Short mmCIF file of C-alpha atoms in Angstrom, two decimals:
data_model
loop_
_atom_site.label_atom_id
_atom_site.label_comp_id
_atom_site.label_asym_id
_atom_site.label_seq_id
_atom_site.Cartn_x
_atom_site.Cartn_y
_atom_site.Cartn_z
CA MET A 1 -9.82 74.74 4.68
CA LYS A 2 -12.36 72.44 3.03
CA PHE A 3 -14.08 72.96 -0.29
CA ALA A 4 -15.79 71.14 -3.15
CA LEU A 5 -14.40 70.95 -6.68
CA LEU A 6 -16.82 70.87 -9.60
CA SER A 7 -16.00 70.85 -13.30
CA ASP A 8 -17.38 70.22 -16.78
CA ILE A 9 -21.07 70.73 -15.98
CA HIS A 10 -21.85 71.19 -19.69
CA GLY A 11 -25.32 72.59 -19.15
CA ASN A 12 -26.58 69.53 -17.30
CA LEU A 13 -28.84 71.22 -14.77
CA PRO A 14 -30.31 68.05 -13.16
CA ALA A 15 -26.80 66.73 -12.52
CA LEU A 16 -25.74 70.05 -11.01
CA GLN A 17 -28.82 70.14 -8.79
CA ALA A 18 -28.10 66.62 -7.53
CA VAL A 19 -24.56 67.64 -6.62
CA LEU A 20 -25.86 70.74 -4.86
CA THR A 21 -28.16 68.56 -2.77
CA CYS A 22 -25.23 66.37 -1.73
CA LEU A 23 -23.07 69.37 -0.85
CA ARG A 24 -25.81 70.79 1.38
CA ALA A 25 -26.18 67.42 3.11
CA GLN A 26 -22.41 67.39 3.72
CA GLY A 27 -22.47 70.95 5.04
CA ILE A 28 -19.99 72.13 2.42
CA ALA A 29 -20.45 75.81 1.66
CA GLN A 30 -17.19 76.55 -0.18
CA VAL A 31 -17.33 75.45 -3.80
CA VAL A 32 -15.18 76.18 -6.85
CA ASN A 33 -16.06 75.49 -10.47
CA LEU A 34 -13.26 74.62 -12.90
CA GLY A 35 -15.05 75.53 -16.13
CA ASP A 36 -16.76 74.15 -19.25
CA SER A 37 -20.03 74.96 -17.56
CA LEU A 38 -22.53 75.51 -20.36
CA SER A 39 -21.59 73.99 -23.72
CA GLY A 40 -23.92 71.22 -24.88
CA PRO A 41 -27.47 70.44 -26.05
CA LEU A 42 -29.06 70.50 -22.59
CA TRP A 43 -29.90 73.56 -20.44
CA PRO A 44 -27.11 76.13 -20.95
CA LEU A 45 -29.11 79.22 -19.98
CA GLU A 46 -30.72 77.67 -16.92
CA THR A 47 -27.37 76.26 -15.78
CA ALA A 48 -25.73 79.67 -16.19
CA GLN A 49 -28.49 81.31 -14.15
CA CYS A 50 -28.05 78.71 -11.39
CA LEU A 51 -24.28 79.22 -11.30
CA MET A 52 -24.55 83.01 -11.31
CA GLN A 53 -26.92 82.78 -8.35
CA GLN A 54 -24.45 80.60 -6.42
CA GLY A 55 -21.64 83.14 -6.82
CA TRP A 56 -18.91 80.50 -6.68
CA PRO A 57 -15.37 81.19 -7.90
CA THR A 58 -15.58 79.93 -11.48
CA LEU A 59 -13.00 79.44 -14.21
CA ALA A 60 -13.29 79.86 -17.94
CA GLY A 61 -12.61 76.55 -19.65
CA ASN A 62 -11.86 76.03 -23.31
CA HIS A 63 -15.57 76.05 -24.14
CA GLU A 64 -16.10 79.42 -22.45
CA ARG A 65 -13.22 80.78 -24.50
CA GLN A 66 -14.74 79.34 -27.67
CA LEU A 67 -18.19 80.74 -26.88
CA LEU A 68 -16.65 84.20 -26.59
CA SER A 69 -14.10 84.10 -29.39
CA LEU A 70 -15.52 82.08 -32.29
CA PRO A 71 -18.28 83.18 -34.66
CA PRO A 72 -21.29 80.84 -34.37
CA GLU A 73 -20.79 79.45 -37.88
CA ARG A 74 -17.35 78.16 -36.88
CA MET A 75 -18.48 76.57 -33.60
CA GLY A 76 -19.04 72.90 -32.99
CA ALA A 77 -22.63 71.75 -32.43
CA SER A 78 -22.44 71.90 -28.62
CA ASP A 79 -21.04 75.43 -28.50
CA ALA A 80 -23.40 76.63 -31.23
CA TYR A 81 -26.46 75.39 -29.33
CA ALA A 82 -25.31 77.02 -26.09
CA HIS A 83 -24.40 80.27 -27.86
CA ALA A 84 -27.90 80.53 -29.33
CA GLN A 85 -29.55 80.07 -25.93
CA LEU A 86 -27.50 82.43 -23.76
CA SER A 87 -28.56 85.94 -22.75
CA PRO A 88 -26.44 89.14 -22.82
CA ALA A 89 -26.16 88.95 -19.03
CA VAL A 90 -24.64 85.48 -19.26
CA PHE A 91 -22.10 86.59 -21.87
CA ASP A 92 -21.13 89.46 -19.57
CA TRP A 93 -20.61 86.94 -16.77
CA LEU A 94 -18.51 84.70 -19.02
CA ARG A 95 -16.24 87.59 -20.01
CA GLN A 96 -15.11 88.16 -16.43
CA LEU A 97 -14.19 84.53 -15.66
CA PRO A 98 -10.44 83.94 -15.15
CA ALA A 99 -8.40 81.13 -16.68
CA THR A 100 -6.78 80.21 -13.33
CA LEU A 101 -7.36 81.04 -9.67
CA ARG A 102 -5.43 80.81 -6.39
CA PRO A 103 -8.03 80.64 -3.59
CA ALA A 104 -5.16 80.09 -1.13
CA PRO A 105 -1.37 80.54 -1.47
CA ASP A 106 -0.80 76.78 -1.80
CA VAL A 107 -3.74 76.05 -4.12
CA LEU A 108 -3.93 76.48 -7.90
CA LEU A 109 -7.09 75.93 -9.92
CA CYS A 110 -6.98 75.49 -13.69
CA HIS A 111 -9.16 73.92 -16.35
CA GLY A 112 -6.68 71.97 -18.47
CA THR A 113 -3.10 72.50 -17.28
CA PRO A 114 -1.62 75.52 -15.48
CA GLY A 115 -0.61 76.89 -18.88
CA SER A 116 -3.42 75.78 -21.20
CA ASP A 117 -7.20 75.33 -21.11
CA ARG A 118 -7.12 72.66 -23.85
CA HIS A 119 -4.23 70.34 -22.95
CA TYR A 120 -4.82 67.23 -20.88
CA PHE A 121 -3.05 67.16 -17.50
CA LEU A 122 -3.37 63.93 -15.50
CA HIS A 123 -3.96 61.71 -18.52
CA SER A 124 -2.43 61.26 -21.96
CA MET A 125 -4.00 60.04 -25.17
CA VAL A 126 -2.59 56.91 -26.82
CA ALA A 127 -4.20 55.21 -29.83
CA GLY A 128 -7.53 56.88 -29.27
CA ARG A 129 -7.80 56.07 -25.56
CA MET A 130 -6.70 57.75 -22.35
CA ARG A 131 -3.98 56.47 -20.03
CA LEU A 132 -2.56 57.86 -16.82
CA ALA A 133 0.15 60.43 -17.50
CA THR A 134 3.71 59.52 -16.59
CA ALA A 135 5.61 61.33 -13.85
CA GLN A 136 7.72 63.06 -16.50
CA GLU A 137 4.64 64.19 -18.44
CA ILE A 138 3.08 65.57 -15.28
CA ASP A 139 6.25 67.45 -14.35
CA GLU A 140 6.47 69.00 -17.81
CA ARG A 141 2.83 70.10 -17.69
CA LEU A 142 3.25 71.61 -14.24
CA GLY A 143 5.88 73.90 -15.72
CA GLY A 144 7.58 74.64 -12.39
CA GLU A 145 4.31 75.17 -10.46
CA ARG A 146 4.80 74.20 -6.81
CA ALA A 147 1.35 74.71 -5.27
CA ARG A 148 0.63 71.90 -2.81
CA LEU A 149 -2.82 71.30 -4.33
CA VAL A 150 -3.45 71.69 -8.05
CA ALA A 151 -6.96 71.01 -9.37
CA CYS A 152 -7.98 70.64 -13.00
CA GLY A 153 -10.86 69.44 -15.13
CA HIS A 154 -11.18 69.07 -18.92
CA THR A 155 -10.71 65.29 -19.36
CA HIS A 156 -13.91 64.44 -17.39
CA LEU A 157 -11.92 61.63 -15.73
CA PRO A 158 -11.81 61.75 -11.90
CA GLY A 159 -8.50 61.00 -10.25
CA VAL A 160 -5.88 61.98 -7.69
CA LEU A 161 -2.11 61.88 -8.29
CA GLN A 162 0.95 62.85 -6.26
CA THR A 163 4.09 64.34 -7.76
CA ALA A 164 7.70 63.65 -6.82
CA HIS A 165 7.59 66.96 -4.95
CA GLY A 166 4.66 65.77 -2.79
CA GLN A 167 2.05 67.89 -4.57
CA THR A 168 -1.53 66.62 -4.74
CA LEU A 169 -3.15 66.83 -8.17
CA VAL A 170 -6.89 66.25 -8.53
CA ASN A 171 -9.45 66.09 -11.29
CA PRO A 172 -12.99 65.89 -9.86
CA GLY A 173 -14.42 64.44 -13.06
CA SER A 174 -17.42 65.82 -14.90
CA VAL A 175 -20.65 66.86 -13.24
CA GLY A 176 -22.62 66.69 -16.45
CA LEU A 177 -21.04 64.57 -19.21
CA PRO A 178 -19.54 61.14 -18.39
CA ALA A 179 -18.29 60.33 -21.90
CA TYR A 180 -17.34 62.16 -25.08
CA ASP A 181 -15.30 61.91 -28.25
CA ASP A 182 -13.00 64.51 -29.79
CA ASP A 183 -10.84 64.81 -32.88
CA ARG A 184 -8.04 66.93 -31.43
CA PRO A 185 -5.15 66.33 -31.54
CA GLU A 186 -6.42 63.08 -33.10
CA PRO A 187 -9.69 61.12 -32.80
CA HIS A 188 -10.17 59.68 -29.32
CA VAL A 189 -12.84 58.61 -26.84
CA VAL A 190 -13.13 59.35 -23.11
CA GLU A 191 -15.51 57.24 -20.99
CA ASN A 192 -16.29 56.89 -17.27
CA GLY A 193 -18.55 53.86 -17.71
CA SER A 194 -21.46 55.14 -15.59
CA PRO A 195 -23.92 58.04 -15.80
CA HIS A 196 -23.09 59.50 -12.36
CA ALA A 197 -22.47 63.18 -11.71
CA ARG A 198 -18.93 63.55 -10.35
CA TYR A 199 -17.30 65.99 -7.95
CA ALA A 200 -14.53 66.04 -5.33
CA VAL A 201 -13.94 67.45 -1.86
CA ALA A 202 -10.49 68.69 -0.80
CA GLU A 203 -9.58 69.26 2.85
CA ARG A 204 -6.36 70.66 4.27
CA LEU A 205 -5.07 68.42 7.05
CA PRO A 206 -2.86 69.34 10.04
CA ALA A 207 0.84 69.36 9.18
CA ALA A 208 1.46 66.56 11.69
CA SER A 209 -0.63 64.20 9.54
CA GLY A 210 2.17 63.99 7.00
CA SER A 211 -0.13 64.87 4.10
CA ALA A 212 -1.19 68.42 3.36
CA TRP A 213 -4.45 67.64 1.53
CA ALA A 214 -7.03 64.86 1.67
CA VAL A 215 -9.23 64.43 -1.39
CA THR A 216 -12.41 62.38 -1.74
CA LEU A 217 -14.04 61.65 -5.09
CA HIS A 218 -17.83 61.42 -5.28
CA ALA A 219 -20.20 59.85 -7.83
CA VAL A 220 -23.83 60.96 -7.48
CA PRO A 221 -26.87 59.34 -9.13
CA TYR A 222 -29.41 61.70 -10.68
CA ASP A 223 -32.20 61.64 -13.27
CA HIS A 224 -29.87 61.06 -16.20
CA GLU A 225 -32.78 59.83 -18.31
CA ALA A 226 -34.25 63.35 -18.27
CA ALA A 227 -30.93 64.71 -19.50
CA ALA A 228 -30.71 62.04 -22.21
CA ARG A 229 -34.22 62.88 -23.44
CA GLN A 230 -33.27 66.57 -23.60
CA ALA A 231 -30.27 65.67 -25.74
CA GLU A 232 -32.52 63.64 -28.04
CA ARG A 233 -34.95 66.54 -28.36
CA ASN A 234 -32.01 68.62 -29.54
CA ALA A 235 -30.89 66.04 -32.11
CA ARG A 236 -27.85 64.74 -30.20
CA PRO A 237 -28.18 60.95 -29.92
CA ASP A 238 -24.46 60.72 -29.14
CA TRP A 239 -24.96 62.77 -26.00
CA ALA A 240 -28.08 60.80 -25.10
CA HIS A 241 -26.12 57.53 -25.20
CA ALA A 242 -23.25 59.01 -23.18
CA LEU A 243 -25.63 60.39 -20.54
CA ARG A 244 -27.45 57.08 -20.16
CA THR A 245 -24.43 54.78 -20.07
CA GLY A 246 -21.23 56.72 -19.43
CA ARG A 247 -19.94 55.34 -22.72
CA MET A 248 -19.89 56.49 -26.31
CA PRO A 249 -21.91 54.70 -28.99
CA ALA A 250 -20.14 51.90 -30.85
CA GLY A 251 -18.04 53.32 -33.64
CA ALA A 252 -17.57 56.72 -32.00
#
């Protein structure tokens, strides 16, 4: 079994298209999408139409939940922009997306943690910055889950960890947004430091190899300047800076 893991596209159609080109070149046909696909000041409708055409297994992330559950006047700017652009057909598609999936008995896909679409999994926030989660934090967030491969998104930070039980945990990073800031549970900044589109490939290895899953992380260049200009057209200079540099503006 071999498949690609995508997450946190955030309406960035050029980044998604660049990843698709790489996947075709690699001959990878099986793809899963871990959610937060549309929210942002870029191309939410066009990205939704592209994803619906692909037919991949796709999760609802916290932003999908917010798009469906909050009135527009209570949404943040990124959700409000996406909400205004989406068609009834896209909302119907969003309503049927699950929070978690098991594409194989030993594989669990989630957006945040197995129990929450908004909690961080492989990283923890300390003094406004992200650090790698401790083994104890990871075990608590797993909540007794024993799948051999657990994949998540949400933090936009790519990484691979192994638990004390030998489980492989992977975050493919963000396809479409390499840096952001948030004020929950307290103000903090997340940065990758480059504008690349990120994804991962997971492959089950023979039992004799001693490791059940091999994971490779990929960083793909794309026309990030076009995405940054789209953010500027939609009055989001913070996104434009993040898309160009992989960092948040000073003072964010």
